[in-house]
mmCIF file of C-alpha atoms and ligand atoms in Angstrom:
data_model
loop_
_atom_site.group_PDB
_atom_site.id
_atom_site.type_symbol
_atom_site.label_atom_id
_atom_site.label_comp_id
_atom_site.label_asym_id
_atom_site.label_seq_id
_atom_site.Cartn_x
_atom_site.Cartn_y
_atom_site.Cartn_z
ATOM 1 C CA MET A 682 89.016 51.708 11.561
ATOM 2 C CA LYS A 683 86.382 53.054 13.826
ATOM 3 C CA GLU A 684 83.486 50.475 14.887
ATOM 4 C CA TYR A 685 81.654 51.519 17.321
ATOM 5 C CA LYS A 686 80.436 55.226 18.844
ATOM 6 C CA ASP A 687 80.309 56.710 22.534
ATOM 7 C CA ILE A 688 83.668 54.827 24.241
ATOM 8 C CA THR A 689 85.739 54.460 21.527
ATOM 9 C CA GLU A 690 85.149 58.541 20.564
ATOM 10 C CA LEU A 691 85.697 59.525 24.145
ATOM 11 C CA LEU A 692 88.756 57.402 24.275
ATOM 12 C CA GLY A 693 90.487 57.252 20.366
ATOM 13 C CA ILE A 694 90.070 53.578 20.164
ATOM 14 C CA CYS A 695 88.715 51.289 17.487
ATOM 15 C CA TYR A 696 87.022 48.773 19.642
ATOM 16 C CA PRO A 697 85.422 49.257 23.179
ATOM 17 C CA ILE A 698 87.477 47.235 24.738
ATOM 18 C CA VAL A 699 89.462 48.146 27.946
ATOM 19 C CA GLN A 700 92.340 45.671 29.291
ATOM 20 C CA GLY A 701 91.878 45.369 33.262
ATOM 21 C CA GLY A 702 94.540 46.793 35.308
ATOM 22 C CA MET A 703 95.769 43.876 36.878
ATOM 23 C CA ALA A 704 98.460 44.269 39.527
ATOM 24 C CA TRP A 705 102.088 42.541 38.212
ATOM 25 C CA VAL A 706 100.337 41.610 35.136
ATOM 26 C CA SER A 707 99.428 44.532 33.080
ATOM 27 C CA ASP A 708 102.772 46.267 32.583
ATOM 28 C CA PHE A 709 103.900 48.221 29.580
ATOM 29 C CA HIS A 710 104.532 45.232 27.318
ATOM 30 C CA LEU A 711 100.675 43.899 27.751
ATOM 31 C CA ALA A 712 99.272 47.689 27.935
ATOM 32 C CA ALA A 713 101.163 48.679 24.831
ATOM 33 C CA ALA A 714 100.066 45.395 22.802
ATOM 34 C CA VAL A 715 96.299 45.875 23.895
ATOM 35 C CA SER A 716 96.682 49.735 22.712
ATOM 36 C CA ALA A 717 98.308 48.592 19.273
ATOM 37 C CA GLY A 718 95.386 45.934 18.819
ATOM 38 C CA GLY A 719 92.910 48.723 19.054
ATOM 39 C CA GLY A 720 91.917 48.331 22.497
ATOM 40 C CA LEU A 721 92.670 50.508 25.597
ATOM 41 C CA GLY A 722 95.332 48.970 27.635
ATOM 42 C CA LEU A 723 96.358 50.010 30.927
ATOM 43 C CA ILE A 724 99.755 50.196 33.220
ATOM 44 C CA ALA A 725 98.607 48.766 36.655
ATOM 45 C CA ALA A 726 100.067 50.629 39.354
ATOM 46 C CA ALA A 727 99.044 48.422 41.985
ATOM 47 C CA SER A 728 101.382 48.935 45.018
ATOM 48 C CA ALA A 729 104.235 49.578 43.152
ATOM 49 C CA PRO A 730 106.165 53.093 43.677
ATOM 50 C CA ALA A 731 105.416 55.971 41.434
ATOM 51 C CA ASP A 732 109.063 55.662 39.714
ATOM 52 C CA TRP A 733 108.419 52.365 38.673
ATOM 53 C CA VAL A 734 105.090 53.930 37.017
ATOM 54 C CA ARG A 735 107.052 56.727 35.363
ATOM 55 C CA GLY A 736 109.351 54.171 34.009
ATOM 56 C CA GLN A 737 106.615 51.915 32.629
ATOM 57 C CA ILE A 738 104.745 54.675 31.016
ATOM 58 C CA HIS A 739 108.278 55.895 29.480
ATOM 59 C CA ALA A 740 108.664 52.436 28.103
ATOM 60 C CA LEU A 741 104.807 51.996 26.666
ATOM 61 C CA ARG A 742 105.494 55.164 24.800
ATOM 62 C CA LYS A 743 108.389 53.830 23.169
ATOM 63 C CA ILE A 744 106.631 51.455 21.214
ATOM 64 C CA THR A 745 103.133 52.737 20.829
ATOM 65 C CA ASP A 746 101.720 56.116 20.332
ATOM 66 C CA LYS A 747 98.083 54.707 20.897
ATOM 67 C CA PRO A 748 95.936 56.077 23.683
ATOM 68 C CA PHE A 749 96.588 54.597 26.806
ATOM 69 C CA GLY A 750 95.990 54.700 30.244
ATOM 70 C CA VAL A 751 97.175 54.169 34.056
ATOM 71 C CA ASN A 752 95.268 51.988 36.659
ATOM 72 C CA ILE A 753 95.957 53.311 39.962
ATOM 73 C CA MET A 754 94.705 51.361 42.808
ATOM 74 C CA LEU A 755 93.576 53.685 45.583
ATOM 75 C CA MET A 756 94.562 51.376 48.737
ATOM 76 C CA SER A 757 98.164 52.181 47.345
ATOM 77 C CA PRO A 758 100.583 53.803 49.815
ATOM 78 C CA PHE A 759 101.620 55.603 46.492
ATOM 79 C CA ALA A 760 98.482 56.727 45.494
ATOM 80 C CA ASP A 761 99.093 60.618 45.594
ATOM 81 C CA GLU A 762 102.121 60.354 44.318
ATOM 82 C CA ILE A 763 101.208 58.071 41.066
ATOM 83 C CA MET A 764 98.267 60.693 40.584
ATOM 84 C CA GLN A 765 101.406 63.632 40.591
ATOM 85 C CA VAL A 766 103.266 61.219 37.940
ATOM 86 C CA VAL A 767 100.111 60.576 35.362
ATOM 87 C CA VAL A 768 99.834 64.397 35.312
ATOM 88 C CA SER A 769 103.178 65.048 34.927
ATOM 89 C CA GLU A 770 103.313 62.605 32.094
ATOM 90 C CA LYS A 771 100.042 63.765 30.564
ATOM 91 C CA VAL A 772 98.948 60.303 30.602
ATOM 92 C CA PRO A 773 95.624 60.624 28.552
ATOM 93 C CA ILE A 774 93.109 58.193 30.658
ATOM 94 C CA VAL A 775 93.383 57.139 34.544
ATOM 95 C CA ALA A 776 91.259 54.189 35.786
ATOM 96 C CA THR A 777 91.083 53.979 39.515
ATOM 97 C CA GLY A 778 90.336 50.792 41.654
ATOM 98 C CA ALA A 779 89.749 49.648 45.387
ATOM 99 C CA GLY A 780 88.314 52.903 46.329
ATOM 100 C CA ASN A 781 86.668 56.452 45.823
ATOM 101 C CA PRO A 782 88.894 58.815 43.474
ATOM 102 C CA SER A 783 87.022 62.033 43.934
ATOM 103 C CA LYS A 784 89.588 63.904 45.907
ATOM 104 C CA TYR A 785 91.980 63.503 43.179
ATOM 105 C CA MET A 786 89.255 64.303 40.473
ATOM 106 C CA ASP A 787 89.554 68.102 40.165
ATOM 107 C CA MET A 788 93.721 67.546 39.704
ATOM 108 C CA LEU A 789 93.166 65.104 36.798
ATOM 109 C CA LYS A 790 90.429 67.224 35.417
ATOM 110 C CA GLU A 791 92.336 70.226 35.207
ATOM 111 C CA ALA A 792 95.278 68.596 33.617
ATOM 112 C CA GLY A 793 92.831 66.989 30.941
ATOM 113 C CA THR A 794 92.586 63.513 31.958
ATOM 114 C CA ILE A 795 90.149 61.203 31.219
ATOM 115 C CA VAL A 796 89.000 59.548 34.455
ATOM 116 C CA ILE A 797 87.052 56.241 34.599
ATOM 117 C CA PRO A 798 86.684 54.914 38.220
ATOM 118 C CA VAL A 799 86.285 51.273 38.643
ATOM 119 C CA VAL A 800 83.110 50.699 41.179
ATOM 120 C CA ALA A 801 81.128 48.092 42.305
ATOM 121 C CA SER A 802 78.053 49.881 43.491
ATOM 122 C CA SER A 803 75.485 52.716 41.749
ATOM 123 C CA THR A 804 76.109 54.587 45.021
ATOM 124 C CA LEU A 805 80.058 55.114 44.019
ATOM 125 C CA ALA A 806 79.065 55.357 40.329
ATOM 126 C CA LYS A 807 76.544 58.499 41.367
ATOM 127 C CA ARG A 808 79.351 59.892 43.704
ATOM 128 C CA VAL A 809 82.022 59.873 41.077
ATOM 129 C CA GLU A 810 79.917 61.018 38.148
ATOM 130 C CA ARG A 811 79.111 63.954 40.690
ATOM 131 C CA ALA A 812 82.697 64.507 41.139
ATOM 132 C CA GLY A 813 83.438 64.815 37.329
ATOM 133 C CA ALA A 814 84.311 61.004 36.011
ATOM 134 C CA ASP A 815 83.610 60.627 32.293
ATOM 135 C CA ALA A 816 82.923 57.055 32.585
ATOM 136 C CA VAL A 817 82.151 54.258 34.600
ATOM 137 C CA VAL A 818 83.611 50.597 34.695
ATOM 138 C CA ALA A 819 80.878 48.709 36.929
ATOM 139 C CA GLU A 820 82.648 45.243 37.725
ATOM 140 C CA GLY A 821 80.679 42.991 39.164
ATOM 141 C CA SER A 822 81.893 39.989 41.666
ATOM 142 C CA GLU A 823 82.533 37.525 38.578
ATOM 143 C CA ALA A 824 85.896 39.824 38.606
ATOM 144 C CA GLY A 825 89.010 38.332 39.959
ATOM 145 C CA GLY A 826 91.001 40.495 42.327
ATOM 146 C CA HIS A 827 89.073 42.396 44.832
ATOM 147 C CA ILE A 828 85.883 42.441 44.110
ATOM 148 C CA GLY A 829 82.091 44.033 45.259
ATOM 149 C CA GLU A 830 79.465 41.915 46.249
ATOM 150 C CA THR A 831 76.787 42.524 43.024
ATOM 151 C CA THR A 832 76.757 40.250 39.953
ATOM 152 C CA THR A 833 77.648 41.868 36.848
ATOM 153 C CA MET A 834 74.156 40.935 35.512
ATOM 154 C CA ASN A 835 72.746 42.998 38.084
ATOM 155 C CA LEU A 836 75.314 45.903 38.873
ATOM 156 C CA VAL A 837 75.616 47.138 35.214
ATOM 157 C CA PRO A 838 72.263 47.956 34.292
ATOM 158 C CA GLN A 839 71.433 49.526 37.835
ATOM 159 C CA VAL A 840 74.796 51.578 37.277
ATOM 160 C CA VAL A 841 73.462 52.345 33.704
ATOM 161 C CA ASP A 842 70.165 53.663 35.425
ATOM 162 C CA ALA A 843 71.972 55.308 38.075
ATOM 163 C CA VAL A 844 74.238 57.899 35.962
ATOM 164 C CA SER A 845 74.310 59.612 32.609
ATOM 165 C CA ILE A 846 77.935 58.746 31.951
ATOM 166 C CA PRO A 847 78.835 55.809 29.627
ATOM 167 C CA VAL A 848 79.436 52.468 32.023
ATOM 168 C CA ILE A 849 81.773 50.025 30.749
ATOM 169 C CA ALA A 850 80.815 46.275 31.957
ATOM 170 C CA ALA A 851 83.636 43.965 33.779
ATOM 171 C CA GLY A 852 83.438 40.792 35.459
ATOM 172 C CA GLY A 853 82.712 37.484 33.545
ATOM 173 C CA ILE A 854 83.564 39.040 30.089
ATOM 174 C CA ALA A 855 85.787 36.881 28.077
ATOM 175 C CA ASP A 856 84.171 36.288 24.666
ATOM 176 C CA GLY A 857 82.014 38.003 22.072
ATOM 177 C CA ARG A 858 78.819 36.450 23.917
ATOM 178 C CA GLY A 859 79.592 38.418 27.094
ATOM 179 C CA ALA A 860 80.348 41.460 25.525
ATOM 180 C CA ALA A 861 77.256 41.541 23.758
ATOM 181 C CA ALA A 862 75.394 40.613 26.583
ATOM 182 C CA ALA A 863 76.903 43.441 28.581
ATOM 183 C CA PHE A 864 75.794 45.888 25.630
ATOM 184 C CA LEU A 865 72.227 44.450 25.826
ATOM 185 C CA LEU A 866 72.174 45.757 29.712
ATOM 186 C CA GLY A 867 73.313 49.012 28.490
ATOM 187 C CA ALA A 868 77.017 48.916 28.764
ATOM 188 C CA LYS A 869 79.000 51.186 26.076
ATOM 189 C CA GLY A 870 81.726 48.933 26.570
ATOM 190 C CA VAL A 871 83.786 46.123 28.128
ATOM 191 C CA GLN A 872 86.785 45.454 30.098
ATOM 192 C CA VAL A 873 88.359 42.520 30.310
ATOM 193 C CA GLY A 874 91.045 41.178 32.724
ATOM 194 C CA THR A 875 91.234 37.364 32.975
ATOM 195 C CA ARG A 876 91.479 36.592 29.110
ATOM 196 C CA PHE A 877 94.592 39.154 29.006
ATOM 197 C CA ILE A 878 96.410 36.909 31.611
ATOM 198 C CA VAL A 879 97.203 34.587 28.809
ATOM 199 C CA ALA A 880 98.197 36.909 26.249
ATOM 200 C CA LYS A 881 101.181 36.415 24.604
ATOM 201 C CA GLU A 882 102.808 39.793 25.529
ATOM 202 C CA ALA A 883 101.507 39.468 29.199
ATOM 203 C CA ASN A 884 105.085 38.909 31.232
ATOM 204 C CA VAL A 885 103.010 36.018 33.293
ATOM 205 C CA ALA A 886 105.022 33.032 34.503
ATOM 206 C CA GLN A 887 103.622 30.002 32.193
ATOM 207 C CA PRO A 888 102.328 27.806 35.241
ATOM 208 C CA TYR A 889 100.061 30.888 35.952
ATOM 209 C CA LYS A 890 99.116 30.941 32.418
ATOM 210 C CA ASP A 891 98.366 27.172 32.219
ATOM 211 C CA ARG A 892 96.354 27.076 35.510
ATOM 212 C CA VAL A 893 94.220 29.946 33.814
ATOM 213 C CA ILE A 894 93.708 27.801 30.676
ATOM 214 C CA ALA A 895 92.845 24.408 32.417
ATOM 215 C CA ALA A 896 90.580 26.251 35.059
ATOM 216 C CA GLY A 897 86.611 25.353 34.766
ATOM 217 C CA ASP A 898 83.353 27.234 35.973
ATOM 218 C CA ASN A 899 83.820 26.278 39.536
ATOM 219 C CA ASP A 900 87.987 26.716 40.152
ATOM 220 C CA THR A 901 87.800 30.247 41.515
ATOM 221 C CA VAL A 902 87.142 31.108 45.399
ATOM 222 C CA VAL A 903 86.799 34.255 47.213
ATOM 223 C CA THR A 904 89.138 35.047 50.297
ATOM 224 C CA GLY A 905 89.306 37.606 52.659
ATOM 225 C CA ARG A 906 85.906 38.177 53.026
ATOM 226 C CA PHE A 907 86.367 39.150 57.017
ATOM 227 C CA THR A 908 89.041 41.436 56.199
ATOM 228 C CA GLY A 909 86.733 43.639 53.936
ATOM 229 C CA HIS A 910 88.678 43.156 50.982
ATOM 230 C CA PRO A 911 87.533 40.177 49.384
ATOM 231 C CA VAL A 912 89.808 38.702 46.616
ATOM 232 C CA ARG A 913 88.712 36.217 44.116
ATOM 233 C CA SER A 914 91.513 33.727 42.578
ATOM 234 C CA LEU A 915 92.068 30.286 41.438
ATOM 235 C CA LYS A 916 91.719 27.367 44.029
ATOM 236 C CA ASN A 917 94.902 26.356 44.942
ATOM 237 C CA LYS A 918 96.938 25.192 48.037
ATOM 238 C CA LEU A 919 97.496 28.324 49.383
ATOM 239 C CA MET A 920 93.321 29.254 48.952
ATOM 240 C CA ARG A 921 92.574 25.857 50.475
ATOM 241 C CA GLU A 922 94.932 26.706 53.256
ATOM 242 C CA ILE A 923 93.649 30.102 53.915
ATOM 243 C CA LEU A 924 89.844 29.002 53.321
ATOM 244 C CA SER A 925 90.673 26.455 56.238
ATOM 245 C CA GLN A 926 92.294 28.828 58.446
ATOM 246 C CA GLU A 927 89.333 31.428 57.889
ATOM 247 C CA LYS A 928 87.126 28.943 59.067
ATOM 248 C CA LYS A 929 88.970 28.856 62.356
ATOM 249 C CA ASP A 930 88.918 32.578 62.884
ATOM 250 C CA MET A 931 91.930 33.738 61.809
ATOM 251 C CA SER A 932 92.948 37.092 62.926
ATOM 252 C CA LEU A 933 94.008 39.941 60.099
ATOM 253 C CA GLU A 934 97.583 39.584 61.021
ATOM 254 C CA GLU A 935 97.626 35.960 60.261
ATOM 255 C CA PHE A 936 95.779 36.329 56.673
ATOM 256 C CA GLU A 937 98.076 39.122 55.902
ATOM 257 C CA THR A 938 101.222 36.977 56.770
ATOM 258 C CA LEU A 939 99.670 34.305 54.594
ATOM 259 C CA MET A 940 99.243 36.497 51.550
ATOM 260 C CA ILE A 941 102.268 38.895 51.752
ATOM 261 C CA GLY A 942 104.191 38.638 48.608
ATOM 262 C CA THR A 943 101.946 35.652 47.317
ATOM 263 C CA LEU A 944 100.623 37.658 44.107
ATOM 264 C CA ARG A 945 104.513 38.462 42.951
ATOM 265 C CA LYS A 946 105.272 34.380 43.871
ATOM 266 C CA ALA A 947 102.565 33.523 40.801
ATOM 267 C CA VAL A 948 103.213 36.173 38.296
ATOM 268 C CA VAL A 949 107.145 36.313 38.385
ATOM 269 C CA GLU A 950 107.933 33.035 40.047
ATOM 270 C CA GLY A 951 105.462 30.859 38.835
ATOM 271 C CA ASP A 952 104.594 29.100 42.138
ATOM 272 C CA ALA A 953 101.385 27.770 41.283
ATOM 273 C CA ASP A 954 100.571 26.029 44.254
ATOM 274 C CA TYR A 955 101.310 28.995 46.870
ATOM 275 C CA GLY A 956 101.262 31.962 44.990
ATOM 276 C CA SER A 957 97.934 34.251 44.505
ATOM 277 C CA LEU A 958 96.243 33.226 40.875
ATOM 278 C CA MET A 959 94.329 35.965 41.013
ATOM 279 C CA SER A 960 91.450 34.865 38.263
ATOM 280 C CA GLY A 961 87.951 35.530 37.249
ATOM 281 C CA GLN A 962 85.126 33.158 36.854
ATOM 282 C CA SER A 963 85.769 33.607 33.174
ATOM 283 C CA ALA A 964 89.003 31.587 33.454
ATOM 284 C CA GLY A 965 86.719 28.597 32.513
ATOM 285 C CA LEU A 966 86.021 30.463 29.078
ATOM 286 C CA VAL A 967 89.556 30.896 28.623
ATOM 287 C CA THR A 968 91.370 28.212 26.253
ATOM 288 C CA LYS A 969 94.732 29.308 24.715
ATOM 289 C CA GLU A 970 97.513 31.738 24.718
ATOM 290 C CA GLN A 971 96.917 34.322 22.512
ATOM 291 C CA PRO A 972 98.300 37.786 21.183
ATOM 292 C CA ALA A 973 96.558 40.428 22.465
ATOM 293 C CA ALA A 974 95.058 41.969 19.249
ATOM 294 C CA GLU A 975 93.844 38.542 18.566
ATOM 295 C CA ILE A 976 91.742 38.413 21.636
ATOM 296 C CA ILE A 977 90.396 41.958 20.844
ATOM 297 C CA ARG A 978 89.593 40.843 17.252
ATOM 298 C CA ASP A 979 87.812 37.765 18.750
ATOM 299 C CA ILE A 980 85.875 39.437 21.086
ATOM 300 C CA ALA A 981 84.800 42.222 18.407
ATOM 301 C CA GLU A 982 84.100 39.496 15.776
ATOM 302 C CA GLY A 983 82.253 37.221 18.374
ATOM 303 C CA MET A 984 79.935 39.857 19.850
ATOM 304 C CA LYS A 985 78.922 40.944 15.846
ATOM 305 C CA ALA A 986 78.294 37.100 14.810
ATOM 306 C CA VAL A 987 76.125 37.414 18.309
ATOM 307 C CA TYR A 988 74.064 40.324 16.818
ATOM 308 C CA ARG A 989 73.643 38.737 13.466
ATOM 309 C CA SER A 990 72.408 35.628 14.989
ATOM 310 C CA LYS A 991 69.919 36.937 17.472
ATOM 311 C CA ALA A 992 68.553 39.306 14.858
ATOM 312 C CA ALA A 993 68.167 36.094 12.530
ATOM 313 C CA TYR A 994 66.223 34.634 15.398
ATOM 314 C CA PHE A 995 63.745 37.280 16.257
ATOM 315 C CA GLY A 996 63.371 38.222 12.968
ATOM 316 C CA ASP A 997 64.723 41.694 12.037
HETATM 317 O O1 LIG B 1351 90.549 47.079 42.677
HETATM 318 C C1 LIG B 1351 90.131 46.243 41.751
HETATM 319 N N1 LIG B 1351 90.875 44.993 42.067
HETATM 320 C C2 LIG B 1351 91.786 44.844 42.419
HETATM 321 S S1 LIG B 1351 92.770 45.604 43.679
HETATM 322 C C3 LIG B 1351 93.752 44.595 44.006
HETATM 323 S S2 LIG B 1351 95.237 44.629 44.887
HETATM 324 C C4 LIG B 1351 94.236 44.312 46.286
HETATM 325 N N2 LIG B 1351 94.669 43.226 46.700
HETATM 326 C C5 LIG B 1351 94.177 42.665 48.210
HETATM 327 C C6 LIG B 1351 93.338 43.405 48.386
HETATM 328 C C7 LIG B 1351 92.880 44.399 48.113
HETATM 329 C C8 LIG B 1351 93.600 44.980 47.026
HETATM 330 C C9 LIG B 1351 93.496 43.166 43.367
HETATM 331 N N3 LIG B 1351 92.277 43.523 42.547
HETATM 332 N N4 LIG B 1351 88.933 45.903 40.975
HETATM 333 C C10 LIG B 1351 88.025 47.577 41.276
HETATM 334 C C11 LIG B 1351 87.338 47.346 42.364
HETATM 335 N N5 LIG B 1351 86.936 48.432 43.002
HETATM 336 N N6 LIG B 1351 86.614 46.125 42.763
HETATM 337 C C12 LIG B 1351 86.299 46.649 44.013
HETATM 338 C C13 LIG B 1351 86.249 48.222 44.204
HETATM 339 C C14 LIG B 1351 85.707 48.871 45.226
HETATM 340 C C15 LIG B 1351 85.750 48.568 46.366
HETATM 341 C C16 LIG B 1351 84.703 49.394 47.447
HETATM 342 C C17 LIG B 1351 85.846 50.348 45.160
HETATM 343 C C18 LIG B 1351 85.238 51.159 45.697
HETATM 344 C C19 LIG B 1351 84.827 50.890 47.266
HETATM 345 O O2 LIG B 1351 84.488 51.616 48.219
HETATM 346 C C20 LIG B 1351 84.934 52.723 47.946
HETATM 347 C C21 LIG B 1351 84.315 53.806 48.840
HETATM 348 O O3 LIG B 1351 84.779 54.426 49.344
HETATM 349 O O4 LIG B 1351 82.998 53.682 48.830
#
């Protein structure tokens, strides 16, 4: 079943495709479906308490015995406790986001965990490599949710040059063309988020899925730059309101009051107007709801088709 070397061997998966850890979206249903489909499924711990994460790990293990991971958002007040949970539950793979995971590296490595920090700069990539990371996800600013400044096209080759561990590209990748491009930039795998929001197994309210499917290339916006934690989402009434308040110098407190609970509102309640529809720019490439395994096959097959046609074009 194995089709690619490197990252697939490291992670014990069939396709070099990782599902992004998306707050509220990536619960055990989606992660299990992705892992069962030959990719790497991740449960997003986001800002949830440690006990919730433990429950998710148990639920996933009832459905599949394939490798999976937990994505730990380091700004979470529960990050320390969740690290204890993943170690005690012997979760094989841990991804981190929104911070530097170096202080947790020794405990994770001692437990035999494979650690894959998500980074948005080559500086952090080098730091986490030095601390013992097994691979990094280089996430460009086309991604949804909390983002850095540098685009995938520029970030990936610079991170590839900066470190010796395998680099997984993320941000703007939703099909075989994007995946093939990432491999040409030196990536050994891809992480895909936005396209999995519309996976059949993703417990996401239909209005959110519908907005992702309807979105075009110009339909995302970045809010919260002034907070130091910019976030990309689909344009809607909430984001227009926030953008207009940002122009009028809103305070951090006002921003937080407007934002609190809005991701849950989108994912769980299906409020597409006043919920946070976090999404990458690749929403414009997402055209239908599909089972996760079909999404993975489509990306893998699409990537092969690109390589075949380019080989023909270049004559070798
Ligand atoms: O983490 C993500 N994506 C996320 S986290 C999230 S929850 C959240 N919501 C509102 C505000 C903030 C978080 C939604 N989406 N992707 C990985 C990622 N990590 N993107 C950017 C970074 C990052 C940024 C700065 C990682 C490290 C960093 O600096 C850390 C340091 O100490 O150098």
